[in-house]
CSV table of C-alpha atoms in Angstrom, one decimal:
chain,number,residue,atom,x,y,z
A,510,UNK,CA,60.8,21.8,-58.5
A,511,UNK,CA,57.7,23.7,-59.6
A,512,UNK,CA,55.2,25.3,-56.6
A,513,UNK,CA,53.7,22.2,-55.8
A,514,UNK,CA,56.4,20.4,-55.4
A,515,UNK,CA,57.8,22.8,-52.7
A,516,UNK,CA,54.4,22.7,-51.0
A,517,UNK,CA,54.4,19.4,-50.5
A,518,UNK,CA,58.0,19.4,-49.4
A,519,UNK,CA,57.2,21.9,-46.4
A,520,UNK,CA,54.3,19.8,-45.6
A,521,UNK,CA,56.8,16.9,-45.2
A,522,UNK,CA,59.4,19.0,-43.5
A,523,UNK,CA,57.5,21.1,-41.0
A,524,UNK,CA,61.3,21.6,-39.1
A,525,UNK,CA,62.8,22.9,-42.4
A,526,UNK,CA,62.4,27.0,-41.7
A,527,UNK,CA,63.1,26.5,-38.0
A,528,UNK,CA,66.5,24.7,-39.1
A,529,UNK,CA,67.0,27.6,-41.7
A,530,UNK,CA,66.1,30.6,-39.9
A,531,UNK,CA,67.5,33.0,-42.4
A,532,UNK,CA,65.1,31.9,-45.0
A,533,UNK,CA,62.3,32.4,-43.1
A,534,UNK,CA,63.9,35.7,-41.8
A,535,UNK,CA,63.9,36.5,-45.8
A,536,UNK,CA,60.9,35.8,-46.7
A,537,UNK,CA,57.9,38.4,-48.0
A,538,UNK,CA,54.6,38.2,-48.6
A,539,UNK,CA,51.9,41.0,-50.0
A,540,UNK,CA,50.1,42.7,-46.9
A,541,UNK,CA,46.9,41.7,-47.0
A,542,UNK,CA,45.8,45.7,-46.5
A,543,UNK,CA,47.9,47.5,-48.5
A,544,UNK,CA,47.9,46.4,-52.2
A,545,UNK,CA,51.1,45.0,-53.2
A,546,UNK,CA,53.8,46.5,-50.5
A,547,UNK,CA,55.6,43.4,-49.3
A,548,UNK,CA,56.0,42.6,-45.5
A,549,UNK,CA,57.5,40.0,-43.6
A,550,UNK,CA,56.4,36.6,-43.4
A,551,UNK,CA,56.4,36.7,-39.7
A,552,UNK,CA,54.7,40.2,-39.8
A,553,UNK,CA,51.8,38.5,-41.8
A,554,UNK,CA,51.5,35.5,-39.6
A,555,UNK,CA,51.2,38.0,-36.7
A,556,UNK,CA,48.7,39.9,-38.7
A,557,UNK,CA,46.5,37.0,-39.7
A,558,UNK,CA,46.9,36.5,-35.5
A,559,UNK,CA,45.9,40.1,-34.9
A,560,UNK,CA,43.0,39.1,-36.8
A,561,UNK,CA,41.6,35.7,-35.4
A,562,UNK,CA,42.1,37.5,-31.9
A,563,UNK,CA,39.4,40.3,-32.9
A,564,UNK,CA,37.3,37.6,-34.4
A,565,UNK,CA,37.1,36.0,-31.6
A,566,UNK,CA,36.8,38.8,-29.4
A,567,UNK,CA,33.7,39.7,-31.2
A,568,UNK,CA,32.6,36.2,-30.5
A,569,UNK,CA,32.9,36.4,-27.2
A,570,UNK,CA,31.2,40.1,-27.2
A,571,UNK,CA,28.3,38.3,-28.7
A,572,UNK,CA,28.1,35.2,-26.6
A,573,UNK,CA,27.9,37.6,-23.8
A,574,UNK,CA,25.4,40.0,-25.1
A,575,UNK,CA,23.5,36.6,-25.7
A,576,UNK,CA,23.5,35.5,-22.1
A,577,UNK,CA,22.6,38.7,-20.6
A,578,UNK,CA,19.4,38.7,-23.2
A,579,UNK,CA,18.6,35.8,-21.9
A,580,UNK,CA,19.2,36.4,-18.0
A,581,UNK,CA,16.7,39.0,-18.5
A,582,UNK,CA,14.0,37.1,-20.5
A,583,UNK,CA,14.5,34.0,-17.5
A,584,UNK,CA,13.8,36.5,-15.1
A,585,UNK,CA,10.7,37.7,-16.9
A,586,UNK,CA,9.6,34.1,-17.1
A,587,UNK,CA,10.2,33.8,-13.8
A,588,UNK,CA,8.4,37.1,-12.8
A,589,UNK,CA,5.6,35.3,-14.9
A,590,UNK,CA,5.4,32.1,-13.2
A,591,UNK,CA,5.3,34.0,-9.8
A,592,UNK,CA,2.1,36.2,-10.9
A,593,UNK,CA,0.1,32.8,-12.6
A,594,UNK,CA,0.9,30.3,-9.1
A,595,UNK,CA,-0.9,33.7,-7.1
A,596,UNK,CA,-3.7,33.8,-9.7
A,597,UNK,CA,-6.8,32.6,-8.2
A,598,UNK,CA,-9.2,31.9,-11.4
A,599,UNK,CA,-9.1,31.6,-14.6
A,600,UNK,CA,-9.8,35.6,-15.0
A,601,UNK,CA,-7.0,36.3,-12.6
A,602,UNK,CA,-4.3,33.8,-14.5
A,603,UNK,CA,-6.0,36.5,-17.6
A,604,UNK,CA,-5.0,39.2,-16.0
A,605,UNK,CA,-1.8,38.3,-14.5
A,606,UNK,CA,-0.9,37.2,-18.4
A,607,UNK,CA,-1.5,40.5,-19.3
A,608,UNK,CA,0.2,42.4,-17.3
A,609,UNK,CA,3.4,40.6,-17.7
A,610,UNK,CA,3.4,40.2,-21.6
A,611,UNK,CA,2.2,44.4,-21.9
A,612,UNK,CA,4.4,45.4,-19.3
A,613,UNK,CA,7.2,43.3,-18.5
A,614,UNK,CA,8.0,41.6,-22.2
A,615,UNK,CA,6.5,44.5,-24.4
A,616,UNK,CA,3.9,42.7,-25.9
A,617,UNK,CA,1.1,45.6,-27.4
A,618,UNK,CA,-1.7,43.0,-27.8
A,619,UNK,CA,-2.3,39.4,-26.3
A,620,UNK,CA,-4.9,36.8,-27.2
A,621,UNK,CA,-6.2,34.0,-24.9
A,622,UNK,CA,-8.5,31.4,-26.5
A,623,UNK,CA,-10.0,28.3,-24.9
A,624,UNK,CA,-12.6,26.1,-27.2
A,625,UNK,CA,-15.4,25.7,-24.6
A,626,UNK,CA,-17.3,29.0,-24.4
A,627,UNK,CA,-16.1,31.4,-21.7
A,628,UNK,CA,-17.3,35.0,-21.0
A,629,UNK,CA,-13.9,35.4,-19.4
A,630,UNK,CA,-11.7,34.3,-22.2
A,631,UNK,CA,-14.3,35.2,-25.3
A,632,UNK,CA,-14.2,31.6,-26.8
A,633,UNK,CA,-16.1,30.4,-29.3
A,634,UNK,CA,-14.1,32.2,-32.1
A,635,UNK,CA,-11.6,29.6,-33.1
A,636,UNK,CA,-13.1,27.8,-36.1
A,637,UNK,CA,-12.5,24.2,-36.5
A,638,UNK,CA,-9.9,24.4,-39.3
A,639,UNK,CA,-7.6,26.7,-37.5
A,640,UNK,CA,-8.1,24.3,-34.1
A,641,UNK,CA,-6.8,21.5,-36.5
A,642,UNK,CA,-3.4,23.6,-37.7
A,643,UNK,CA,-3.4,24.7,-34.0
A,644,UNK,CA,-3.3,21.0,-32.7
A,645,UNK,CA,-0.6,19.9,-34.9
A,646,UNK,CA,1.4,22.6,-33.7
A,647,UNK,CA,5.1,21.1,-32.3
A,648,UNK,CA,6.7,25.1,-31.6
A,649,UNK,CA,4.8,27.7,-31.4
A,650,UNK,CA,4.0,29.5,-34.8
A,651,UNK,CA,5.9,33.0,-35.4
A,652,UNK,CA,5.1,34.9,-38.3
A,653,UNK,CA,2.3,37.2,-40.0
A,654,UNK,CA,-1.3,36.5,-40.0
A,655,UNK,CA,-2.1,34.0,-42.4
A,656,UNK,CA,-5.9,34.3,-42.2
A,657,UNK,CA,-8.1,37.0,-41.2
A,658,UNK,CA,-9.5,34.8,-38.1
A,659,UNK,CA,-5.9,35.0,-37.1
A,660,UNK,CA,-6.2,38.6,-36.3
A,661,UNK,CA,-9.4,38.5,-35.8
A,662,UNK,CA,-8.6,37.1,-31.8
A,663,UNK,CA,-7.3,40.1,-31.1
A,664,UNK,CA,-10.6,41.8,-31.2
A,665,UNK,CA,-10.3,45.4,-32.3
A,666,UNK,CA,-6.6,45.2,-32.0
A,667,UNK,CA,-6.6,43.0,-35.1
A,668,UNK,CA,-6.1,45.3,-37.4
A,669,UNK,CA,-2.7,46.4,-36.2
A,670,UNK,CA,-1.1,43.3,-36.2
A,671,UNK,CA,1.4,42.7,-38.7
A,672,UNK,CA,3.3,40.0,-36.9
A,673,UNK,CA,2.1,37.1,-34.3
A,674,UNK,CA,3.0,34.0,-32.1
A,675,UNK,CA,0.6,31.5,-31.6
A,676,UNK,CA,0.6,28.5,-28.6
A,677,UNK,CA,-1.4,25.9,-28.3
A,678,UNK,CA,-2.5,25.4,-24.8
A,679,UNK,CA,-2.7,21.5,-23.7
A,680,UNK,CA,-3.8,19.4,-21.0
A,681,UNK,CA,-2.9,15.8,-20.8
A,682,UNK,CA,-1.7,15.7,-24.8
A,683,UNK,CA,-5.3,17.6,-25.9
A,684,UNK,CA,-5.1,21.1,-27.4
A,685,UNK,CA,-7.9,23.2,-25.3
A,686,UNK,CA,-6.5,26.8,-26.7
A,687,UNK,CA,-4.2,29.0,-27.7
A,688,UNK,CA,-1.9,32.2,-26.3
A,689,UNK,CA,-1.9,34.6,-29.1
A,690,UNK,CA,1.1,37.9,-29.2
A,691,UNK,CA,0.7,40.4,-31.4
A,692,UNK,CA,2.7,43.3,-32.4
A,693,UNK,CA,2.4,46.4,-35.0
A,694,UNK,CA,6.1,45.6,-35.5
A,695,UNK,CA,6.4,43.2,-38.7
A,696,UNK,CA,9.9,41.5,-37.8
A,697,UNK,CA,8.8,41.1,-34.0
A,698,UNK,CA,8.0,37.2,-34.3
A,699,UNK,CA,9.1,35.7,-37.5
A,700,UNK,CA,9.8,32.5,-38.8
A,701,UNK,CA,12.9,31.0,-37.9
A,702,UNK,CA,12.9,33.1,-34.8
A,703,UNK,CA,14.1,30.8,-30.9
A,704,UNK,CA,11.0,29.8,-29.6
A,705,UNK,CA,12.2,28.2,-26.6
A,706,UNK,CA,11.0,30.7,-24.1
A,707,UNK,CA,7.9,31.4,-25.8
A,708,UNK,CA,6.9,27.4,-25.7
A,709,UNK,CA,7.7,27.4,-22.3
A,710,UNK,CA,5.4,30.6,-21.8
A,711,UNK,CA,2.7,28.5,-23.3
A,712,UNK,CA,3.4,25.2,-21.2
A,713,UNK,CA,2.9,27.6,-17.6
A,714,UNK,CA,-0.4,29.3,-19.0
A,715,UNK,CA,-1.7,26.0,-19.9
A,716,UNK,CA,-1.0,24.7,-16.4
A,717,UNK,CA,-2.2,27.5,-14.6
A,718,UNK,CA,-5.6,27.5,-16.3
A,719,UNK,CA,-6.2,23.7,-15.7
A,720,UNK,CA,-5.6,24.3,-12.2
A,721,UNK,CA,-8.0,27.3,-12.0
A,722,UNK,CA,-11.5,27.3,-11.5
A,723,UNK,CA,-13.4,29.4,-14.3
């Protein structure tokens, strides 16, 4: 009986080692830790044990940490949605914006765009090719500049951004402007990155211009 043989006779006879306790008892394995010194097999099963238990420890550390993150980033949101419903104009949904992306979400520089020309939002520089990529949009775009106009809507600011998010801002299906974040950090938005919170950002700026008089 060769290896594979005994293998598949285990398989077969999962009751075998339980009916023959003293073969189990005598068998040794390598440790898995300490080069060739031979342990028990039971010691190794309780290692590899040890071992699945820390794994998924870790896991659970990390599913924590995940839902605490994001606790705090629903409460920002929320925080948000409070200061846009009190805004009373379009410059007032501006200004409550940003507040809460400087102050409350750590966002250096924000951009707000709308196509019509408006002293209040300082439309008008959105070319039509970028209003295009901007319209097919489905998630908001994370990642670095990829044209100068792209840091160009944060004014003077544009110069220190080395990574963005862009989102369109609709109305009834129609892409009327964007929300632009900017940071000096260049893995702050990149591609790949969970975008649901920032798409949901985009959907209660959109909604609190349309139902704000300019």
């Amino acid at each position: 009986m060769n290896a594979e043989d005994l293998a598949r006779y285990l398989r077969e006879h999962p009751d075998f080692l339980c009916e023959h306790g003293e073969v189990f008892a005598g068998l040794t394995v390598p440790h898995p830790q300490h080069g060739g010194q031979a342990i028990s097999l039971a010691e190794r099963q309780l290692h590899t044990l040890r071992e699945r238990i820390r794994q998924l420890e870790l896991d659970l550390a990390e599913l924590i940490r995940f839902g605490a993150d994001n606790d705090d980033i629903s409460a920002k949101v929320h925080r948000l949605s409070l200061a846009l419903l009190e805004a009373g104009s379009a410059e007032g949904v501006r200004q409550a914006l940003t507040d809460s992306l400087q102050d409350d979400f750590a966002v250096p520089y924000v951009a707000l765009k709308l196509w019509a020309a408006d002293p209040v939002t300082g439309a008008g520089e959105v070319g039509e090719a970028a209003r295009r990529q901007l319209d097919g949009l489905r998630q908001p775009y994370c990642g670095v500049p990829e044209h100068a106009e792209m840091a160009g809507w944060f004014g003077e600011s544009g110069a220190h951004i080395r990574s963005l998010a862009l989102m369109p801002l609709r109305r009834q299906g129609v892409c009327f402007g964007l929300l632009g974040l900017g940071s000096g950090e260049p893995e702050r938005f990149y591609p790949g990155m969970g975008t649901l919170y920032l798409g949901r950002i985009g959907e209660l700026v959109a909604a609190a211009l349309a139902r704000s008089p300019a």
